[in-house]
Short mmCIF file of C-alpha atoms in Angstrom, two decimals:
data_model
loop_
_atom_site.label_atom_id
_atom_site.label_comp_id
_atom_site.label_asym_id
_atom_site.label_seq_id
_atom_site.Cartn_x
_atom_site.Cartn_y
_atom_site.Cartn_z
CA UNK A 1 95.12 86.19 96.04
CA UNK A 2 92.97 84.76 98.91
CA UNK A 3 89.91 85.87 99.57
CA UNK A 4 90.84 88.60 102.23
CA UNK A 5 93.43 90.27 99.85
CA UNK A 6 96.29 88.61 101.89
CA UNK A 7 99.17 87.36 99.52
CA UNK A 8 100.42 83.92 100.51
CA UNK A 9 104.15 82.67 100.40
CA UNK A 10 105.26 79.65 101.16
CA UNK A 11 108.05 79.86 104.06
CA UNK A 12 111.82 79.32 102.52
CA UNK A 13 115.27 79.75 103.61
CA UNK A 14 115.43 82.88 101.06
CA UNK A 15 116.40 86.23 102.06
CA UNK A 16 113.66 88.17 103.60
CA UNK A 17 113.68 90.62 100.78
CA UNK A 18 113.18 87.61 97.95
CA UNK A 19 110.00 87.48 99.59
CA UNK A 20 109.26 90.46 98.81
CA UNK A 21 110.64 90.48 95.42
CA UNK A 22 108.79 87.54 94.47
CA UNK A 23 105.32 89.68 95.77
CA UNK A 24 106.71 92.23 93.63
CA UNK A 25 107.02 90.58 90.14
CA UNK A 26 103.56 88.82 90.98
CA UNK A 27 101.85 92.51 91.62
CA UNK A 28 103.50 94.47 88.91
CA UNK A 29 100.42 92.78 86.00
CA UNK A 30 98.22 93.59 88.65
CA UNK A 31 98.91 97.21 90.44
CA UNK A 32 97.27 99.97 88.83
CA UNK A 33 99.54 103.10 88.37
CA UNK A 34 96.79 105.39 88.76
CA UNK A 35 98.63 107.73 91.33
CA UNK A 36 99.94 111.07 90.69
CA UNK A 37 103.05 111.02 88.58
CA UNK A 38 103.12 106.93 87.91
CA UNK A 39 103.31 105.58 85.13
CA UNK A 40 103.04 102.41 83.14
CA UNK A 41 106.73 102.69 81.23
CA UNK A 42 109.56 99.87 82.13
CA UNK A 43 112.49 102.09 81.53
CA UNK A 44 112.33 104.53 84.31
CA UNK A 45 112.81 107.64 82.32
CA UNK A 46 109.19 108.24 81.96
CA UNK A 47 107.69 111.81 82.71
CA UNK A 48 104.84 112.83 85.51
CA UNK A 49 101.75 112.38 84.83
CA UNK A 50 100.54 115.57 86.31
CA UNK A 51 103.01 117.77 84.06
CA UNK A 52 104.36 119.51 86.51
CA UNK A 53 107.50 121.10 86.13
CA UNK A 54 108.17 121.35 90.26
CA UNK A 55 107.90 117.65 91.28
CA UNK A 56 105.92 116.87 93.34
CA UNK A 57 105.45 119.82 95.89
CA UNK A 58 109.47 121.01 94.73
CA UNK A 59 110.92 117.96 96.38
CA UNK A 60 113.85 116.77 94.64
CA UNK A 61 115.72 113.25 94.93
CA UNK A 62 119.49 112.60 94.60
CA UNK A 63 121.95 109.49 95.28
CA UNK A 64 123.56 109.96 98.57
CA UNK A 65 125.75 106.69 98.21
CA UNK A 66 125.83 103.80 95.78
CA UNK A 67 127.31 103.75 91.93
CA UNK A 68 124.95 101.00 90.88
CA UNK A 69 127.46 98.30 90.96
CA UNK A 70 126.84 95.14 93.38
CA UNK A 71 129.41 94.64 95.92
CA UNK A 72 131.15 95.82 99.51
CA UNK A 73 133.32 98.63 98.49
CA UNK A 74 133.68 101.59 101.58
CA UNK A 75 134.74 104.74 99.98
CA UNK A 76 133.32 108.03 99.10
CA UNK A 77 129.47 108.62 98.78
CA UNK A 78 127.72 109.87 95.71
CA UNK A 79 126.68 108.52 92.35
CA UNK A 80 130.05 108.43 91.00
CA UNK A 81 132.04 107.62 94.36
CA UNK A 82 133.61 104.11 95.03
CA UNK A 83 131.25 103.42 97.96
CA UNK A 84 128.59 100.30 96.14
CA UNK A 85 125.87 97.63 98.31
CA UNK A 86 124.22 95.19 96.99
CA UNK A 87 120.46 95.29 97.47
CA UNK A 88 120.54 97.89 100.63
CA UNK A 89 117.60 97.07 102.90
CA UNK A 90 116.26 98.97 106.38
CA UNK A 91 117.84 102.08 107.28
CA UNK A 92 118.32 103.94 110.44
CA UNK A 93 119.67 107.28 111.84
CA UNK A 94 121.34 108.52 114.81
CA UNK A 95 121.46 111.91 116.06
CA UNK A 96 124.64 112.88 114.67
CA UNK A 97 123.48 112.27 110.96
CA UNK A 98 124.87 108.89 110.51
CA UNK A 99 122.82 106.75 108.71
CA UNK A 100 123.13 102.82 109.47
CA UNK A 101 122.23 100.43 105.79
CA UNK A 102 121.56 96.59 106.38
CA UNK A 103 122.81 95.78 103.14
CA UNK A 104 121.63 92.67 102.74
CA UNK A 105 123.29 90.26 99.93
CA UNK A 106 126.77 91.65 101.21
CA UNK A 107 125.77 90.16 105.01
CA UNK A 108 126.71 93.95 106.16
CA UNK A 109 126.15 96.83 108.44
CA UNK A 110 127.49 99.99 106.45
CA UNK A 111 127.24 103.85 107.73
CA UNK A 112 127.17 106.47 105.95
CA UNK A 113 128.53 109.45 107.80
CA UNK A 114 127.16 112.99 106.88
CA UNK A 115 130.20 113.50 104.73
CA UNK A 116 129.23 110.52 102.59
CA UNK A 117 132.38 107.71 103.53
CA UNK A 118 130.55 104.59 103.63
CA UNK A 119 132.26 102.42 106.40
CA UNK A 120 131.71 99.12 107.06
CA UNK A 121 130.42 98.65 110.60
CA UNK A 122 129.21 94.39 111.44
CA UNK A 123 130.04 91.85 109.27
CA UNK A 124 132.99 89.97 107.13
CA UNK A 125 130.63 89.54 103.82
CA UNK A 126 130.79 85.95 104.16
CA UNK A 127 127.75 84.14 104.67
CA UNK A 128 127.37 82.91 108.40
CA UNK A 129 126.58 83.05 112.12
CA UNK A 130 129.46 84.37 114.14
CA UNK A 131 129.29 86.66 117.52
CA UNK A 132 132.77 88.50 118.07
CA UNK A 133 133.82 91.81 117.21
CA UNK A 134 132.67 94.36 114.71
CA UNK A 135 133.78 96.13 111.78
CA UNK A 136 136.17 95.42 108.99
CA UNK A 137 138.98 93.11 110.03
CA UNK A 138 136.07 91.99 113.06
CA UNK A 139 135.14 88.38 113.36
CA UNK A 140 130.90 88.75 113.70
CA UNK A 141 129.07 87.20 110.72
CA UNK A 142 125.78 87.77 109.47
CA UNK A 143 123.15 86.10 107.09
CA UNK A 144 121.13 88.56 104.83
CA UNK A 145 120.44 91.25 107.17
CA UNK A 146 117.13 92.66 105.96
CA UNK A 147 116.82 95.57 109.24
CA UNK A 148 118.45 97.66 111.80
CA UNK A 149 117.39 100.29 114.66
CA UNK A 150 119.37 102.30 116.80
CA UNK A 151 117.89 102.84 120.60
CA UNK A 152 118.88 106.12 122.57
CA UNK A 153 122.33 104.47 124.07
CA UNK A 154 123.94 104.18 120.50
CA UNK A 155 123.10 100.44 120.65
CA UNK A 156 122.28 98.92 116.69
CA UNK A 157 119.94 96.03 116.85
CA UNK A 158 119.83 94.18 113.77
CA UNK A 159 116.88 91.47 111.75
CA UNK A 160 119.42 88.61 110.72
CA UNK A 161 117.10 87.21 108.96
CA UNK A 162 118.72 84.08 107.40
CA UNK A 163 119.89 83.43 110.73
CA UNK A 164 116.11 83.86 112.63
CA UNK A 165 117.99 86.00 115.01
CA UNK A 166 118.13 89.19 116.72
CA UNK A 167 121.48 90.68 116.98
CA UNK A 168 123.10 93.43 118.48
CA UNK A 169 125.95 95.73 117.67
CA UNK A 170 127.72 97.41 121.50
CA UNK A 171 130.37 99.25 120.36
CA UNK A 172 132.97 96.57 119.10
CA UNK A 173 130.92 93.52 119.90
CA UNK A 174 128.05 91.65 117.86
CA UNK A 175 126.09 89.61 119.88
CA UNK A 176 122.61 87.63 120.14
CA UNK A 177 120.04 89.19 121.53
CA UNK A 178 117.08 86.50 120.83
CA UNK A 179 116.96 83.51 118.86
CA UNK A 180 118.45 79.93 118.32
CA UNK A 181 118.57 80.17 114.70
CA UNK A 182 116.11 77.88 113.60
CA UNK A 183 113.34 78.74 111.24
CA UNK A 184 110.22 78.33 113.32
CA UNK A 185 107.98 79.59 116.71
CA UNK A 186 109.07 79.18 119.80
CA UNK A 187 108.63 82.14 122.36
CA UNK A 188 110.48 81.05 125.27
CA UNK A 189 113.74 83.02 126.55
CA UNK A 190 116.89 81.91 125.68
CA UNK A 191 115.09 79.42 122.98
CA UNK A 192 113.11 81.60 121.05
CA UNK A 193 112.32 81.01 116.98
CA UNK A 194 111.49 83.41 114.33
CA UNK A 195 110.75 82.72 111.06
CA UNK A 196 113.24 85.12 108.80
CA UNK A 197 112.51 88.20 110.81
CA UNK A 198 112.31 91.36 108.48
CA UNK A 199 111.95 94.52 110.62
CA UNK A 200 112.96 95.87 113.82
CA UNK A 201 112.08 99.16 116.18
CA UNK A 202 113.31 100.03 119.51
CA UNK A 203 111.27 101.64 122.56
CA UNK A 204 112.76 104.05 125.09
CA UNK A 205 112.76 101.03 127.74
CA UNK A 206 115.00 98.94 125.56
CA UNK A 207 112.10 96.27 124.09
CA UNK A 208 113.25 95.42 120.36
CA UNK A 209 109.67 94.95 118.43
CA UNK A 210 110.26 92.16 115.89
CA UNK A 211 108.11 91.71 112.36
CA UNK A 212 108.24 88.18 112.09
CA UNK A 213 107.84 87.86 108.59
CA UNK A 214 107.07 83.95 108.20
CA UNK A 215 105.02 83.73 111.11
CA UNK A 216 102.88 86.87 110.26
CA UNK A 217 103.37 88.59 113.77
CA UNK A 218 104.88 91.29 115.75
CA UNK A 219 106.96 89.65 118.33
CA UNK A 220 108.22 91.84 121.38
CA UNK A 221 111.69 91.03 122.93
CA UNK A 222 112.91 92.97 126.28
CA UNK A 223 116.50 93.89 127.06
CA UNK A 224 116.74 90.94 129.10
CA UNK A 225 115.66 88.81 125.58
CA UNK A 226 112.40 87.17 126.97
CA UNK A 227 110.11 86.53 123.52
CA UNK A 228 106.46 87.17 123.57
CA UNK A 229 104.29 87.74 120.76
CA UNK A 230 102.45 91.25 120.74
CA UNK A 231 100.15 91.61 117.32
CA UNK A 232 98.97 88.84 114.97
CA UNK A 233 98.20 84.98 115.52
CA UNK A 234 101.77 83.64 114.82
CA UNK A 235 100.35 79.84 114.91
CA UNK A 236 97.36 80.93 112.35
CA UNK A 237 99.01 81.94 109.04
CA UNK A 238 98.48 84.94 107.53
CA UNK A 239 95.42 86.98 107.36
CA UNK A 240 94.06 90.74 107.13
CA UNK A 241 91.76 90.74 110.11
CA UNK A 242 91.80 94.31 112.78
CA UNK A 243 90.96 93.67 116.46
CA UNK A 244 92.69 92.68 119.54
CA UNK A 245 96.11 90.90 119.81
CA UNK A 246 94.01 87.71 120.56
CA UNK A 247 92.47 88.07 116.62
CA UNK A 248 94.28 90.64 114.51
CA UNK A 249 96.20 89.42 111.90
CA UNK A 250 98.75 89.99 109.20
CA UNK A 251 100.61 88.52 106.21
CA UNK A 252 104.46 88.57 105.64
CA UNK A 253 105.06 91.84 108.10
CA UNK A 254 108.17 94.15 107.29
CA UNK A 255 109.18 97.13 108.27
CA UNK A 256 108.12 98.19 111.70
CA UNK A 257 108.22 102.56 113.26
CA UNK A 258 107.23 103.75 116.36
CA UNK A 259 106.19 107.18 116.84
CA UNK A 260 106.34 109.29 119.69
CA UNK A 261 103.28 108.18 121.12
CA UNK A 262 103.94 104.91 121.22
CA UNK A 263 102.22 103.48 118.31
CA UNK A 264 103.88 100.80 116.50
CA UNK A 265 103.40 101.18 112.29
CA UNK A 266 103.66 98.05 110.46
CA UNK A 267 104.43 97.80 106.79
CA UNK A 268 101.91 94.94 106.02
CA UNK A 269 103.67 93.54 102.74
CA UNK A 270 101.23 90.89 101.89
CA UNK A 271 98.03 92.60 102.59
CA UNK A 272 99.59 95.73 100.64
CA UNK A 273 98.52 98.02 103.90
CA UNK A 274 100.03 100.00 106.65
CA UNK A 275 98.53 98.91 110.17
CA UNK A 276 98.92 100.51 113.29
CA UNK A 277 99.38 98.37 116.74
CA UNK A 278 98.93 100.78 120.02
CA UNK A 279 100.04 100.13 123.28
CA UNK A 280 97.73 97.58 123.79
CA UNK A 281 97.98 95.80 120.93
CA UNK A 282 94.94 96.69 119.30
CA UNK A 283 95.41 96.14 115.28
CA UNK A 284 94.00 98.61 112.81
CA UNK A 285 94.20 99.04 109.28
CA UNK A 286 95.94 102.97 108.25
CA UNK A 287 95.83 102.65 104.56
CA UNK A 288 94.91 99.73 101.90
CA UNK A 289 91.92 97.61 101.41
CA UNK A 290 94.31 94.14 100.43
CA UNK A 291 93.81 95.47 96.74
CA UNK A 292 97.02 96.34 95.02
CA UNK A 293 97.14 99.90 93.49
CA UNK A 294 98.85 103.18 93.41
CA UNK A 295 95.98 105.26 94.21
CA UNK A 296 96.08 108.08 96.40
CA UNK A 297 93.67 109.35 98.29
CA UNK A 298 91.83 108.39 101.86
CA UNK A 299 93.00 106.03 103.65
CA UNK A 300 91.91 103.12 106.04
CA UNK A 301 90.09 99.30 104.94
CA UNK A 302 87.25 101.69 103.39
CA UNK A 303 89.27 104.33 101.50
CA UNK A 304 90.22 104.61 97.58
CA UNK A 305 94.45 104.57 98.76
CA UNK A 306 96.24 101.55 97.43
CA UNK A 307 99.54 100.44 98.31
CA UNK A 308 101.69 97.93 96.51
CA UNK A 309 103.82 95.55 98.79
CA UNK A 310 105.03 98.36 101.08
CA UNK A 311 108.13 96.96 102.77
CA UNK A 312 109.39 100.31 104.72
CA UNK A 313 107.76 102.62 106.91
CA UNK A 314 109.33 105.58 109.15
CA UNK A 315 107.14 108.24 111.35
CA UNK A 316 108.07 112.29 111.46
CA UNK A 317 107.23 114.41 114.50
CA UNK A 318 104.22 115.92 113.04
CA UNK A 319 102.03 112.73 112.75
CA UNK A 320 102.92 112.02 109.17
CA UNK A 321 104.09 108.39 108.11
CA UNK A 322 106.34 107.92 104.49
CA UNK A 323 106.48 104.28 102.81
CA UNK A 324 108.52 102.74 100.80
CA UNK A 325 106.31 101.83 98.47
CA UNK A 326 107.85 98.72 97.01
CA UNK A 327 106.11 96.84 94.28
CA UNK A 328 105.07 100.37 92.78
CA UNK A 329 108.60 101.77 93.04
CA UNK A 330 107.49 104.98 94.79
CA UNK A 331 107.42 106.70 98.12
CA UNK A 332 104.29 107.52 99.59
CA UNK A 333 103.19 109.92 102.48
CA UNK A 334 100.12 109.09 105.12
CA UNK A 335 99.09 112.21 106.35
CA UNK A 336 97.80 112.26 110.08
CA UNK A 337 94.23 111.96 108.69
CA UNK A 338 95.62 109.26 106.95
CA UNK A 339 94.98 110.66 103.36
CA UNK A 340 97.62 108.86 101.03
CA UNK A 341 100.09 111.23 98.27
CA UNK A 342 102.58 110.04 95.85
CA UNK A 343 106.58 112.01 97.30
CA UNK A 344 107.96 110.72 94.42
CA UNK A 345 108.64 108.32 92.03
CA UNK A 346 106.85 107.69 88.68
CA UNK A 347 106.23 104.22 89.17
CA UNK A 348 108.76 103.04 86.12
CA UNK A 349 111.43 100.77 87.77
CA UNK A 350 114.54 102.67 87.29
CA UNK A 351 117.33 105.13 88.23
CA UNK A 352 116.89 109.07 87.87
CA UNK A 353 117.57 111.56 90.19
CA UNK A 354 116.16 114.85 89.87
CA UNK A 355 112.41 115.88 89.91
CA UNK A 356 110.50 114.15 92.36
CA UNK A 357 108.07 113.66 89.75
CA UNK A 358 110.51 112.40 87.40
CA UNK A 359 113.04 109.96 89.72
CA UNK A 360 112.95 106.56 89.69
CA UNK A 361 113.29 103.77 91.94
CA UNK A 362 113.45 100.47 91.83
CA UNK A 363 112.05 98.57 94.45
CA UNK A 364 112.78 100.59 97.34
CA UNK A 365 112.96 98.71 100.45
CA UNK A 366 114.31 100.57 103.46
CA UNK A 367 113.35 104.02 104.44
CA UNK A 368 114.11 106.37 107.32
CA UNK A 369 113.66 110.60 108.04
CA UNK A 370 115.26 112.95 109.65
CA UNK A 371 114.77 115.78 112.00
CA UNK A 372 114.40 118.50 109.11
CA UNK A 373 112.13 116.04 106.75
CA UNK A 374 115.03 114.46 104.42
CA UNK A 375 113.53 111.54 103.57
CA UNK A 376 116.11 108.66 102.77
CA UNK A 377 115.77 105.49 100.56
CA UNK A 378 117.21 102.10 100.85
CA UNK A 379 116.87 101.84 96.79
CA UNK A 380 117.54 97.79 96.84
CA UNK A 381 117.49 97.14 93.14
CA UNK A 382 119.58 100.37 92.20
CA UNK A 383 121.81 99.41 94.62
CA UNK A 384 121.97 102.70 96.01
CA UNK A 385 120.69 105.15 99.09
CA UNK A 386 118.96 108.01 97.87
CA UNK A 387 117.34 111.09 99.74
CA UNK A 388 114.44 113.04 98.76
CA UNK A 389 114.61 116.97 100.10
CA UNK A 390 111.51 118.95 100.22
CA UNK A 391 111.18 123.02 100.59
#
């Protein structure tokens, strides 16, 4: 670990979550499980450290869609249904109750209806860069798609990461929305590089904000696809510096939420930290002090909260921010005086539903809420998209 707590990887052609994955083995020796309910146990079966017999606050956790296996199979929902993924990533919602899974290693964009079919939406599962047409039988390829967001038009954007593009899903058409595919910086339209991008959110005006994993920055693309960069020095490696978008800075950025007041939440994997970039791209630190931990507690650079390689981050209506809390396979809340709680998860990698306090992830990745609170899981190593429900 340098100096600053930032956690340096050395830029590959790998899947966007592999980087995280390798962060995650690395930070496993080294992340305390000193939150409520974690635990130290491997096998995921392990029982809350509080001793509560609610979970935490009643919430309860249960598979919406996945059977565990890896693979592309559409078909019903559920833990026993015929629907699988293979290492689901970001996750987004519409406002009918679909719910939109990059799932990454099967190069797919898969929805999950509120009846639980899982349909496949972009993608043939091979390998590739292809605009064309969508869904099964469609022509469009994609290469490890670690993200997708939805703006108010319907429209799916989507991190291709392997393929250092943005692309879009219209209806019955994939297209590309910003990049050349090669792994690198350049911010010009029509020529634009990223460097694996990892996480994407929309505006109302139709700009697609871009985490830019490799070249530790927030890049900003309009509907027109003109690339700028709007938080973090993308020529100045990675660092965990607040201030201005002339010097904040970041390391391996992931999942990316704006709330309703125009704040843009970042899921700062390699400094394990949540920042916040406002609308003029001032950079501040939420929760995490570069340490990896599973405390809870106050947040901010100063505060007792750790985080472990978050990778997901989604905003309510109320102020309140929930992370997928990756490298400590939990799901956290930040409060709106940013004081940190464990939602569930003991901190065992594994697979249990039931008792918040008792369930088990492993590795979650993606994570997304609705308008009633359900909070839902892109569960990458399970293989599976689970929801957490809370009285």
């Amino acid at each position: 670990m340098e100096s600053n707590g930032s956690w340096i990887l050395s830029p590959g052609r790998t899947r966007s979550s592999l980087a995280i994955a390798g962060l995650l083995a690395t930070l496993a020796a080294c992340a305390t499980s000193t939150g409520p309910g974690s635990t130290t146990a491997g096998n995921g079966t392990a029982t809350s450290a509080t001793g509560s017999t609610t979970g935490f606050n009643g919430c309860q956790v249960r598979t919406l869609a996945g059977n565990g296996d890896a693979g592309p199979v559409d078909g019903s929902g559920g833990p026993n249904g015929s629907a699988s993924f293979d290492h689901p990533g970001g996750l987004a919602l519409d406002g009918f109750g679909n719910l939109y899974v990059a799932d990454e290693l099967d190069n797919l964009i898969r929805k999950l209806d509120p009846s639980g079919t899982v349909t496949t939406i972009a993608g043939t599962g091979d390998a590739g860069f292809l605009n064309g047409t969508a869904g099964p039988g469609g022509t469009a390829e994609l290469n490890l798609p670690s993200a997708v967001t939805l703006d108010d038009a319907g429209i799916l954007y989507v991190a291709d990461s392997a393929n250092n593009r943005i692309r879009k899903v219209e209806g019955t058409a994939v297209s590309t929305l910003a990049g050349n595919g090669i792994f690198g910086l350049v911010s010009d339209a029509g020529v634009a590089e990223f460097a694996e991008p990892s996480g994407v959110a929309v505006d109302g005006l139709g700009s697609v904000y871009v985490a830019d994993q490799f070249n530790n920055c927030i890049r900003k693309v309009t509907s027109a696809g003109a690339v700028t960069t709007f938080a973090g020095l993308c020529d100045g490696g990675p660092g965990f510096v607040d201030g201005n978008a002339g010097t904040g800075q970041l390391a391996l950025p992931a999942g990316l939420a704006l709330d309703k007041l125009g704040n843009l939440w970042v899921a700062d994997t390699g400094n394990n930290a949540i920042r916040k970039i406002d609308a003029q791209g001032n950079l501040t630190t939420v929760v995490g002090n570069g340490d990896a931990g599973a405390q809870d507690g106050p947040g901010g650079p100063s505060g007792s909260a750790e985080l472990a390689a978050p990778s997901g981050v989604a905003a309510d209506g109320q102020g309140n921010l929930f992370v997928a809390d990756s490298a400590n396979n939990l799901v956290r809340k930040v409060d709106a005086s940013g004081n940190v709680t464990t939602i569930a998860g003991t901190g065992a990698a594994g697979f249990v539903d039931g008792r918040a306090n008792t369930a088990a992830f492993w590795a979650p990745i993606g994570i997304a809420i609705d308008g009633v609170g359900n909070i839902y899981v892109g569960d990458s190593n399970n293989n599976r998209i689970r929801v957490i429900s809370c009285p």
